[in-house]
Coordinates of C-alpha atoms in Angstrom, one line a residue:
Chain A
M169 CA 6.1 -11.7 110.2
K170 CA 8.2 -14.0 108.0
Y171 CA 10.1 -13.6 104.6
L172 CA 11.7 -15.7 102.5
L173 CA 14.5 -14.3 101.1
L174 CA 15.8 -15.5 97.5
S175 CA 19.4 -15.1 96.4
Y176 CA 20.2 -15.1 92.7
T177 CA 23.6 -15.5 90.9
P178 CA 24.3 -15.6 87.0
A179 CA 24.1 -19.0 86.0
A180 CA 28.0 -18.5 84.4
A181 CA 29.1 -17.4 87.7
W182 CA 28.6 -21.0 88.9
D183 CA 30.9 -22.3 86.5
A184 CA 33.8 -19.7 87.0
A185 CA 36.7 -21.9 87.1
G186 CA 38.1 -19.9 90.2
A187 CA 35.5 -20.7 92.0
D188 CA 37.2 -22.9 94.8
T189 CA 40.0 -20.0 94.9
P190 CA 37.8 -16.9 95.7
S191 CA 39.4 -13.3 95.2
D192 CA 40.5 -11.6 98.5
E193 CA 37.7 -9.4 97.7
A194 CA 35.2 -11.9 97.8
L195 CA 36.7 -13.6 100.9
A196 CA 36.3 -9.9 102.8
A197 CA 32.7 -9.4 101.3
F198 CA 31.9 -13.0 102.8
A199 CA 33.4 -12.0 106.1
A200 CA 31.3 -8.9 106.4
Y201 CA 28.2 -11.0 105.5
Q202 CA 28.6 -13.5 108.4
E203 CA 29.4 -11.0 110.8
F204 CA 25.9 -9.2 109.7
A205 CA 24.6 -12.5 109.7
Q206 CA 25.5 -13.0 113.5
E207 CA 24.0 -9.9 114.1
L208 CA 20.7 -11.0 112.9
I209 CA 21.0 -14.2 115.1
R210 CA 21.3 -12.0 118.3
S211 CA 18.4 -10.0 117.2
G212 CA 16.3 -13.3 116.6
E213 CA 15.3 -11.8 113.3
L214 CA 17.2 -15.1 111.2
V215 CA 15.3 -17.8 111.2
T216 CA 17.3 -20.0 109.0
T217 CA 20.0 -20.0 105.9
E218 CA 21.4 -22.3 103.4
G219 CA 23.2 -22.2 100.1
L220 CA 22.0 -24.4 97.3
G221 CA 23.7 -27.1 95.3
H222 CA 24.4 -26.6 91.4
P223 CA 21.2 -26.5 89.5
A224 CA 22.8 -29.7 87.4
V225 CA 22.5 -31.4 90.7
S226 CA 19.1 -31.3 90.8
A227 CA 15.7 -33.1 90.0
T228 CA 12.3 -32.0 88.7
V229 CA 9.2 -33.9 88.9
R230 CA 6.6 -33.9 86.5
K231 CA 2.8 -35.3 85.9
G232 CA 3.4 -36.3 82.3
P233 CA 1.1 -38.6 79.8
T234 CA 2.6 -41.8 81.2
G235 CA 2.5 -40.9 84.6
V236 CA 4.9 -39.2 87.2
V237 CA 8.7 -38.6 86.0
A238 CA 11.7 -37.7 87.6
T239 CA 14.1 -35.5 85.3
D240 CA 17.7 -34.5 86.0
G241 CA 18.2 -30.8 86.0
P242 CA 16.4 -27.7 87.0
F243 CA 12.6 -26.8 86.0
A244 CA 14.1 -24.4 83.4
E245 CA 17.1 -23.4 81.7
L246 CA 17.8 -19.9 83.6
K247 CA 20.0 -17.2 83.2
E248 CA 20.0 -16.4 86.7
V249 CA 19.6 -19.5 89.3
L250 CA 18.8 -19.1 93.1
A251 CA 21.8 -19.7 94.7
S252 CA 21.0 -19.5 98.2
F253 CA 17.7 -18.7 100.7
A254 CA 17.0 -17.5 103.9
V255 CA 14.0 -17.2 106.4
I256 CA 13.6 -14.2 108.7
D257 CA 11.3 -13.3 111.0
V258 CA 11.3 -9.2 111.1
A259 CA 8.3 -6.7 112.6
S260 CA 7.5 -5.5 108.9
H261 CA 8.0 -5.0 105.9
E262 CA 10.2 -1.9 105.6
R263 CA 12.9 -4.0 108.2
A264 CA 12.5 -6.7 105.6
V265 CA 13.8 -4.6 102.9
E266 CA 16.5 -2.9 105.3
I267 CA 18.0 -5.8 106.2
V268 CA 18.3 -7.2 102.6
T269 CA 19.4 -3.7 101.2
R270 CA 22.7 -3.8 103.7
L271 CA 22.7 -7.9 102.4
V272 CA 22.9 -6.8 98.7
D273 CA 25.3 -4.0 99.2
L274 CA 27.5 -6.6 101.1
M275 CA 27.3 -9.4 98.2
G276 CA 26.4 -7.9 95.4
E277 CA 23.7 -10.0 93.8
P278 CA 20.2 -9.4 93.7
V279 CA 17.7 -11.0 96.6
E280 CA 14.1 -11.6 96.1
I281 CA 11.7 -10.8 99.1
R282 CA 9.0 -13.1 99.3
P283 CA 6.4 -12.7 102.2
I284 CA 5.5 -15.9 104.3
M285 CA 1.7 -16.1 104.0
G286 CA 0.8 -17.5 107.4
E287 CA -1.7 -18.9 109.3
E288 CA -3.9 -15.8 108.5
F289 CA -3.9 -16.0 105.0
A290 CA -4.8 -19.5 104.5
A291 CA -7.9 -19.8 102.7
Chain B
M210 CA 52.9 -39.5 95.2
T211 CA 54.4 -40.0 98.3
P212 CA 53.2 -43.2 100.3
H213 CA 51.3 -41.3 102.7
V214 CA 49.6 -39.4 100.3
E215 CA 48.7 -42.6 98.5
H216 CA 47.7 -44.2 101.5
L217 CA 45.0 -41.3 102.6
L218 CA 43.6 -41.4 99.1
R219 CA 43.0 -44.7 99.1
V220 CA 41.2 -44.5 102.6
E221 CA 39.3 -41.3 101.9
A222 CA 37.9 -42.3 98.2
P223 CA 34.9 -44.7 99.5
Q224 CA 34.2 -42.1 101.8
V225 CA 34.1 -39.5 99.6
L226 CA 32.1 -41.8 96.8
G227 CA 29.6 -42.1 99.4
A228 CA 29.2 -38.6 100.4
L229 CA 28.5 -37.6 96.9
V230 CA 26.3 -40.4 96.1
R231 CA 24.4 -40.3 99.4
R232 CA 23.4 -36.7 98.1
F233 CA 23.0 -36.4 94.4
G234 CA 22.5 -40.1 93.5
H235 CA 24.0 -40.8 90.0
F236 CA 26.6 -43.4 91.2
D237 CA 28.3 -43.8 87.6
L238 CA 28.9 -40.1 87.3
A239 CA 29.8 -39.6 91.1
E240 CA 32.6 -42.3 90.5
D241 CA 34.3 -40.5 87.6
A242 CA 34.1 -37.3 89.4
V243 CA 35.9 -39.2 93.0
Q244 CA 38.6 -40.6 90.4
E245 CA 39.3 -36.9 88.8
A246 CA 39.3 -35.2 92.4
L247 CA 41.8 -38.5 93.5
L248 CA 43.9 -37.6 90.6
V249 CA 44.1 -33.6 91.5
A250 CA 44.7 -34.4 94.8
A251 CA 47.7 -36.6 93.8
R252 CA 49.1 -33.8 91.4
T253 CA 48.5 -31.1 94.1
W254 CA 48.9 -32.4 97.7
P255 CA 52.8 -33.6 97.3
D256 CA 53.8 -30.2 96.3
E257 CA 51.4 -27.9 98.0
G258 CA 50.8 -30.0 101.1
V259 CA 48.1 -32.0 102.3
P260 CA 45.2 -29.9 103.0
E261 CA 44.1 -29.8 106.8
Q262 CA 40.4 -31.2 105.8
P263 CA 41.4 -33.6 103.5
R264 CA 37.9 -35.4 103.2
S265 CA 36.2 -32.2 102.9
W266 CA 38.9 -30.9 100.1
L267 CA 38.1 -34.0 98.2
I268 CA 34.3 -33.6 98.6
R269 CA 34.2 -30.4 97.3
V270 CA 36.6 -30.8 94.2
G271 CA 34.6 -34.2 93.5
Y272 CA 31.5 -32.2 93.7
R273 CA 32.6 -29.3 91.4
K274 CA 33.6 -32.3 89.0
M275 CA 30.3 -33.7 89.1
V276 CA 28.2 -31.1 88.4
D277 CA 30.6 -30.5 85.3
L278 CA 29.9 -33.9 84.1
L279 CA 26.2 -33.6 85.2
R280 CA 25.8 -30.5 82.9
A281 CA 27.9 -32.2 79.7
D282 CA 25.6 -35.1 80.3
Q283 CA 22.4 -33.0 80.5
A284 CA 23.4 -31.1 77.6
R285 CA 24.0 -34.2 75.4
R286 CA 20.7 -35.5 76.3
R287 CA 18.6 -32.0 75.6
R288 CA 20.7 -32.5 72.2
E289 CA 19.4 -36.0 72.0
Q290 CA 15.9 -34.9 72.6
E291 CA 16.0 -37.3 75.6
A292 CA 14.3 -36.4 78.7
G293 CA 16.7 -39.4 80.6
A294 CA 13.2 -39.2 82.9
V295 CA 12.5 -42.2 85.5
E296 CA 9.1 -43.1 85.9
L297 CA 8.2 -43.1 89.7
G298 CA 6.1 -45.5 91.8
L299 CA 3.8 -44.0 94.0
G300 CA 4.1 -46.8 96.6
E301 CA 4.4 -46.9 99.8
A302 CA 7.2 -44.5 101.2
D303 CA 10.4 -46.5 101.7
R304 CA 11.0 -44.3 104.8
Q305 CA 15.2 -44.5 105.8
P306 CA 16.3 -42.7 108.7
P307 CA 18.9 -40.0 107.8
P308 CA 22.6 -41.3 108.3
P309 CA 24.8 -39.6 111.2
P310 CA 26.8 -36.8 109.5
E311 CA 30.1 -38.8 110.3
T312 CA 28.7 -42.4 108.6
D313 CA 31.2 -44.6 107.1
D314 CA 29.9 -45.4 103.3
S315 CA 32.1 -48.0 102.6
L316 CA 29.8 -51.2 103.3
T317 CA 26.9 -49.5 101.7
L318 CA 29.5 -48.9 98.8
L319 CA 30.4 -52.3 99.0
L320 CA 27.1 -54.0 98.7
L321 CA 26.4 -51.8 95.7
C322 CA 29.3 -52.9 93.9
C323 CA 28.7 -56.2 94.4
H324 CA 24.9 -55.9 93.0
P325 CA 23.6 -59.2 91.9
A326 CA 22.8 -57.3 88.4
L327 CA 26.7 -57.5 88.0
S328 CA 28.8 -60.7 86.8
S329 CA 31.8 -61.5 89.3
T330 CA 34.1 -60.1 87.4
S331 CA 32.2 -56.9 86.9
Q332 CA 31.8 -56.8 91.0
V333 CA 35.3 -57.3 91.3
A334 CA 36.5 -54.6 89.0
L335 CA 34.1 -52.1 90.5
T336 CA 35.0 -52.9 93.9
L337 CA 38.9 -52.2 93.2
R338 CA 38.2 -48.9 92.1
A339 CA 35.2 -47.3 93.5
V340 CA 35.9 -48.9 97.1
G341 CA 39.6 -49.1 96.9
G342 CA 40.4 -46.5 95.3
L343 CA 42.4 -47.6 92.5
T344 CA 42.9 -46.4 89.2
T345 CA 41.7 -48.2 86.0
G346 CA 45.3 -48.4 85.1
E347 CA 46.1 -50.1 88.3
I348 CA 43.4 -52.3 88.2
A349 CA 43.9 -53.2 84.5
H350 CA 47.7 -53.8 85.4
A351 CA 46.6 -56.1 88.5
F352 CA 44.9 -58.3 86.3
G353 CA 47.3 -58.2 83.1
V354 CA 44.8 -56.6 80.8
T355 CA 44.8 -53.2 78.7
E356 CA 43.9 -49.9 80.1
S357 CA 40.9 -49.9 77.9
T358 CA 39.6 -52.9 78.3
M359 CA 39.4 -52.6 82.0
G360 CA 37.6 -49.0 81.5
A361 CA 34.9 -50.6 79.3
R362 CA 34.5 -53.2 81.9
I363 CA 34.0 -50.5 84.5
S364 CA 31.8 -48.5 82.4
R365 CA 29.6 -51.0 81.7
A366 CA 29.5 -52.3 84.9
K367 CA 28.1 -48.9 86.4
Q368 CA 25.8 -48.5 83.5
Q369 CA 24.4 -52.4 84.5
L370 CA 24.1 -50.9 88.0
A371 CA 22.2 -47.6 86.9
Q372 CA 19.9 -49.9 84.8
A373 CA 19.2 -52.5 87.6
G374 CA 17.9 -49.6 89.2
A375 CA 20.6 -50.0 92.2
R376 CA 20.2 -47.8 94.8
F377 CA 23.0 -46.4 97.5
I378 CA 20.7 -47.3 100.8
P379 CA 22.5 -48.7 103.5
P380 CA 21.4 -52.6 104.1
T381 CA 18.6 -53.0 105.6
D382 CA 16.5 -55.2 103.4
V383 CA 16.1 -58.7 103.4
D384 CA 18.4 -59.7 101.0
R385 CA 21.2 -58.5 103.1
D386 CA 22.7 -61.7 104.0
D387 CA 22.8 -62.6 100.4
R388 CA 24.6 -59.5 99.3
L389 CA 26.9 -59.7 102.1
A390 CA 27.6 -63.3 100.9
A391 CA 28.4 -61.6 97.3
V392 CA 30.7 -59.2 99.1
R393 CA 32.6 -61.6 100.7
Q394 CA 33.0 -63.9 98.0
V395 CA 34.3 -60.6 95.8
L396 CA 37.0 -60.1 98.4
Y397 CA 37.9 -63.7 98.1
L398 CA 38.1 -63.7 94.8
I399 CA 40.7 -60.7 94.5
F400 CA 42.6 -62.3 97.3
N401 CA 42.8 -65.6 95.2
E402 CA 43.4 -63.6 92.1
G403 CA 46.6 -61.9 93.8
Y404 CA 48.0 -65.1 95.9
T405 CA 47.5 -67.2 92.4
A406 CA 49.1 -65.4 90.0
T407 CA 52.9 -65.9 91.4
A408 CA 54.3 -63.3 88.9
G409 CA 57.1 -63.2 91.3
E410 CA 59.6 -62.0 89.4
E411 CA 57.2 -58.8 88.6
L412 CA 56.6 -56.6 91.3
T413 CA 53.1 -55.1 90.3
R414 CA 52.7 -51.5 92.0
V415 CA 48.9 -52.4 93.4
D416 CA 49.0 -55.9 95.6
L417 CA 45.7 -57.7 95.3
V418 CA 46.4 -59.6 97.9
Q419 CA 47.2 -56.7 100.3
E420 CA 44.2 -55.0 98.6
A421 CA 42.0 -57.6 99.6
I422 CA 42.9 -57.6 103.1
R423 CA 42.6 -54.1 103.3
L424 CA 39.0 -54.3 102.3
T425 CA 38.2 -57.1 104.3
R426 CA 39.6 -55.6 107.4
M427 CA 37.2 -52.5 106.7
L428 CA 34.2 -54.9 106.2
R429 CA 35.0 -56.8 109.7
A430 CA 35.2 -52.9 111.3
Q431 CA 31.9 -52.1 109.6
L432 CA 30.4 -55.7 110.7
P433 CA 32.1 -56.6 114.0
E434 CA 29.2 -59.1 115.0
D435 CA 29.8 -60.8 111.6
A436 CA 31.7 -64.5 112.6
E437 CA 31.9 -65.3 108.6
S438 CA 33.2 -61.7 107.8
A439 CA 35.9 -62.2 110.9
G440 CA 36.3 -65.9 109.2
L441 CA 37.1 -64.4 106.0
L442 CA 39.7 -62.1 107.2
A443 CA 41.1 -64.8 109.2
L444 CA 41.5 -66.9 106.5
M445 CA 43.3 -64.2 104.5
L446 CA 45.9 -63.5 107.0
L447 CA 46.6 -67.6 107.7
T448 CA 47.1 -68.1 104.0
D449 CA 49.3 -64.9 103.1
A450 CA 51.2 -66.2 106.1
R451 CA 52.5 -68.7 104.0
Q452 CA 53.1 -66.9 101.2
A453 CA 57.1 -66.4 101.1
A454 CA 57.5 -70.2 101.8
R455 CA 55.2 -71.3 98.8
T456 CA 57.5 -70.8 95.8
G457 CA 60.9 -72.5 95.8
D458 CA 63.8 -72.2 93.1
D459 CA 61.7 -74.7 90.9
G460 CA 58.3 -73.4 91.2
L461 CA 55.6 -74.3 93.8
V462 CA 56.3 -75.9 97.1
P463 CA 53.7 -77.8 98.8
L464 CA 52.5 -77.2 102.2
V465 CA 54.2 -80.4 103.6
E466 CA 57.6 -79.6 101.9
Q467 CA 57.6 -75.9 103.0
D468 CA 60.0 -74.3 105.4
R469 CA 58.0 -73.6 108.0
T470 CA 60.4 -71.0 109.6
R471 CA 59.7 -68.8 106.5
W472 CA 56.0 -68.3 107.4
N473 CA 55.0 -64.9 109.1
P474 CA 54.4 -65.2 112.4
E475 CA 52.7 -62.2 113.2
L476 CA 49.7 -63.0 110.7
I477 CA 49.6 -66.3 112.1
K478 CA 49.2 -64.9 115.3
E479 CA 46.4 -62.3 114.2
G480 CA 44.7 -64.9 112.1
T481 CA 44.3 -67.5 114.7
A482 CA 43.3 -65.1 117.3
L483 CA 40.7 -64.0 115.0
I484 CA 39.1 -67.3 114.2
D485 CA 39.6 -68.7 117.4
A486 CA 37.3 -65.5 118.9
V487 CA 34.6 -65.9 116.2
W488 CA 34.4 -69.6 116.7
A489 CA 33.1 -69.8 120.0
R490 CA 29.9 -68.0 118.8
R491 CA 28.9 -71.0 116.9
E492 CA 27.8 -69.7 114.0
V493 CA 30.2 -71.4 111.9
G494 CA 30.5 -71.0 108.1
P495 CA 32.6 -71.6 105.2
Y496 CA 35.0 -69.0 105.7
Q497 CA 35.5 -69.9 109.2
L498 CA 35.8 -73.3 108.6
Q499 CA 38.7 -72.9 106.2
A500 CA 40.5 -70.5 108.5
A501 CA 40.3 -73.1 111.3
I502 CA 41.8 -75.3 108.8
A503 CA 44.5 -73.1 107.8
A504 CA 45.0 -72.2 111.8
V505 CA 45.4 -76.0 112.4
H506 CA 48.1 -76.1 109.6
A507 CA 49.8 -73.3 111.0
A508 CA 50.1 -74.5 114.6
A509 CA 52.3 -77.4 113.6
A510 CA 55.9 -76.9 114.1
S511 CA 56.3 -79.5 111.3
P512 CA 54.4 -81.5 108.9
E513 CA 54.6 -84.5 111.0
Q514 CA 52.8 -82.4 114.3
T515 CA 49.8 -81.7 112.2
D516 CA 46.7 -82.5 113.7
W517 CA 45.4 -84.6 110.5
P518 CA 42.3 -85.9 112.2
Q519 CA 41.2 -82.8 113.1
I520 CA 41.5 -81.2 109.9
A521 CA 39.8 -84.2 108.2
A522 CA 36.6 -83.6 110.4
L523 CA 36.7 -80.0 109.9
Y524 CA 36.9 -80.8 106.2
L525 CA 33.8 -83.0 106.5
W526 CA 31.8 -80.5 107.9
L527 CA 32.9 -77.9 105.3
E528 CA 31.9 -80.4 102.8
R529 CA 28.4 -80.5 104.5
L530 CA 28.3 -76.8 103.9
T531 CA 29.6 -76.7 100.1
P532 CA 29.7 -80.0 98.6
T533 CA 31.9 -79.4 96.2
A534 CA 34.3 -81.6 94.4
P535 CA 37.7 -79.5 95.3
V536 CA 36.3 -79.8 99.1
R537 CA 35.7 -83.5 98.9
L538 CA 39.2 -83.9 97.2
S539 CA 40.6 -82.0 100.3
R540 CA 38.9 -84.2 102.4
V541 CA 39.9 -87.3 101.2
V542 CA 44.0 -85.8 101.2
A543 CA 43.1 -85.1 104.7
V544 CA 41.8 -88.7 105.8
A545 CA 44.7 -90.5 103.9
Q546 CA 46.9 -88.0 105.9
A547 CA 45.1 -88.8 109.3
Y548 CA 44.4 -92.4 108.8
G549 CA 47.2 -93.9 106.2
P550 CA 46.8 -94.0 102.2
D551 CA 45.0 -97.2 102.2
R552 CA 42.1 -95.5 103.4
G553 CA 42.5 -92.8 101.6
L554 CA 42.5 -94.8 98.6
A555 CA 39.3 -96.6 99.7
L556 CA 37.6 -92.7 100.4
L557 CA 38.8 -91.5 97.0
D558 CA 37.2 -94.7 95.2
A559 CA 34.0 -94.3 97.0
V560 CA 33.7 -90.7 96.3
N561 CA 34.7 -91.2 93.1
R562 CA 31.7 -93.4 92.3
R563 CA 29.6 -91.2 93.8
H564 CA 31.0 -87.5 92.7
G565 CA 32.8 -88.2 89.5
L566 CA 35.7 -86.3 91.0
D567 CA 37.8 -88.0 88.3
S568 CA 35.9 -86.7 85.3
E569 CA 35.1 -83.1 87.0
P570 CA 37.3 -80.5 85.4
L571 CA 37.8 -78.6 88.4
T572 CA 39.4 -81.6 89.9
R573 CA 40.1 -83.8 87.3
H574 CA 44.1 -83.4 87.3
R575 CA 44.5 -82.9 91.1
E576 CA 42.5 -86.4 91.8
R577 CA 45.1 -88.0 89.6
A578 CA 47.9 -86.4 91.5
V579 CA 46.4 -87.5 94.8
R580 CA 45.9 -90.7 93.9
A581 CA 49.2 -91.2 92.6
H582 CA 50.7 -89.5 96.0
L583 CA 48.6 -92.1 97.5
A584 CA 49.8 -94.9 95.4
E585 CA 53.6 -93.7 96.4
L586 CA 52.9 -94.3 99.4
T587 CA 51.8 -97.5 99.6
G588 CA 54.9 -98.3 97.3
D589 CA 52.7 -99.1 94.1
L590 CA 55.8 -96.9 92.2
A591 CA 54.6 -97.8 88.6
T592 CA 51.1 -96.9 89.0
A593 CA 51.9 -93.7 90.6
A594 CA 54.5 -92.5 88.0
R595 CA 51.8 -93.2 85.3
L596 CA 49.1 -90.8 87.5
Y597 CA 51.7 -88.7 88.0
R598 CA 52.1 -88.2 84.0
E599 CA 48.5 -88.4 83.5
A600 CA 48.0 -85.4 86.1
A601 CA 50.7 -83.3 84.3
A602 CA 49.1 -83.8 80.9
L603 CA 45.8 -82.2 82.6
T604 CA 47.1 -78.9 83.7
D605 CA 47.7 -76.2 82.2
N606 CA 49.8 -74.3 84.9
Q607 CA 53.6 -74.7 83.9
V608 CA 55.0 -75.0 87.4
E609 CA 52.9 -77.5 88.6
R610 CA 53.1 -79.8 85.4
R611 CA 57.1 -79.2 85.9
Y612 CA 56.2 -80.5 89.9
L613 CA 54.3 -83.3 88.5
L614 CA 56.4 -84.8 86.0
D615 CA 59.4 -84.4 88.2
R616 CA 57.4 -86.4 90.8
A617 CA 56.9 -88.6 88.2
D618 CA 60.5 -89.3 87.3
R619 CA 61.4 -89.6 91.0
G620 CA 59.2 -92.6 91.3
G621 CA 60.4 -94.1 88.1
R622 CA 64.1 -93.9 89.3
H623 CA 63.1 -96.1 92.0
C624 CA 61.4 -98.9 89.9

């Protein structure tokens, strides 16, 4: 079954001046993460994963009194913003938690696990 | 900044801008962000070396700058209690196939900068900045205006684009031909601005002639099948080939008096080959005709060897496509050269009766000068001297005025 993993980061971290020159620590963590991702690709459990653009380059489309409008920026101002996502396909909920535990241990930032409902739950 | 870095930034600028705009929209902010990224690169690369992937580096830094600009923008808007919302038309989906990853955005950018919502001065300024990668200061210097004036012009142009709802999409729409014509016109304007502003003693850092040629080469690379774009490039090369012979100690040297050994043979060769290649396609347009005329001139080792009947025929063709006063007058000159001054004067009288070249501001002074020259050739020196003085009184260009008065005096001495 599939799970959507949502990785959040503090809004302030996006704006760190040093984002283009990561610390050695961050680089080491990222290398370990990539190794782990390769492992999941080999096991067939990683479906896809992508990083996301800054909320500032997002747009939100809403229905308003005058019709549908697009507004620059995210849906709401948040302290923590969605920074990346992954879709995994695993045998059980426990396995999903196990994978994410390792991810969080490596990367340090919180990850939300959302079950992807699939056909059997569709109305 | 080293020439290598400078060249690299010039070439990469439109690609970086294209990548940001295609992904995030906001042409106006993206353009500022790219300028900032270019400045950072110009500051750091000469010391630290050029990164392995300069384009990716510039895109990353540009993206970061863009985020900063957008956040400032959005914060300001929230303060102003204004949503900055765009109403969406829920019409038919305008599906664009995703462009290939290694796409070249320069043509899309050119078309955007030459958008019909903009005045031609705005089109020129925006093209030089967004596609040419020139700084506001460089463009201001090239046009002899202050940096703040040019900055305001560019900002206004970007706002107008946003208001016009101009979108960054590859040209597939019906008005593509009109839009391309606008692009060619803007490039030719840039070229002429550089070519006629012969402030010879002051070498500007930005050579608009070379910039126009560079951008037109880029246009041609994007549209190898487009005969008029090739014609425009050929016209520029053949015109630029005469640059060194155009000015002498006492100002402008007319074509027939130029020292042809000072013409640039490489440029003539390239320009002639270009026009010859597209001429065969029989999709002739005004730029190809002007290039063909320039090529005929270039083929003559001396003025006497010029094939004037052919030039007269080409001008007749050009006049049918673009019936403007300057073109009509040029045809008169060619006919006079080909078939004698009497025939030229007769044609000039006939054209004046129908189109009034002698009262048209664009041709008023040149009409007098041409008539004076033809009168001189028929031996009527008194009339020639009078007409040269009339022509001199009608021009604002000091160099040209000196030349005309000099001709008047020379004629007068023969009397």
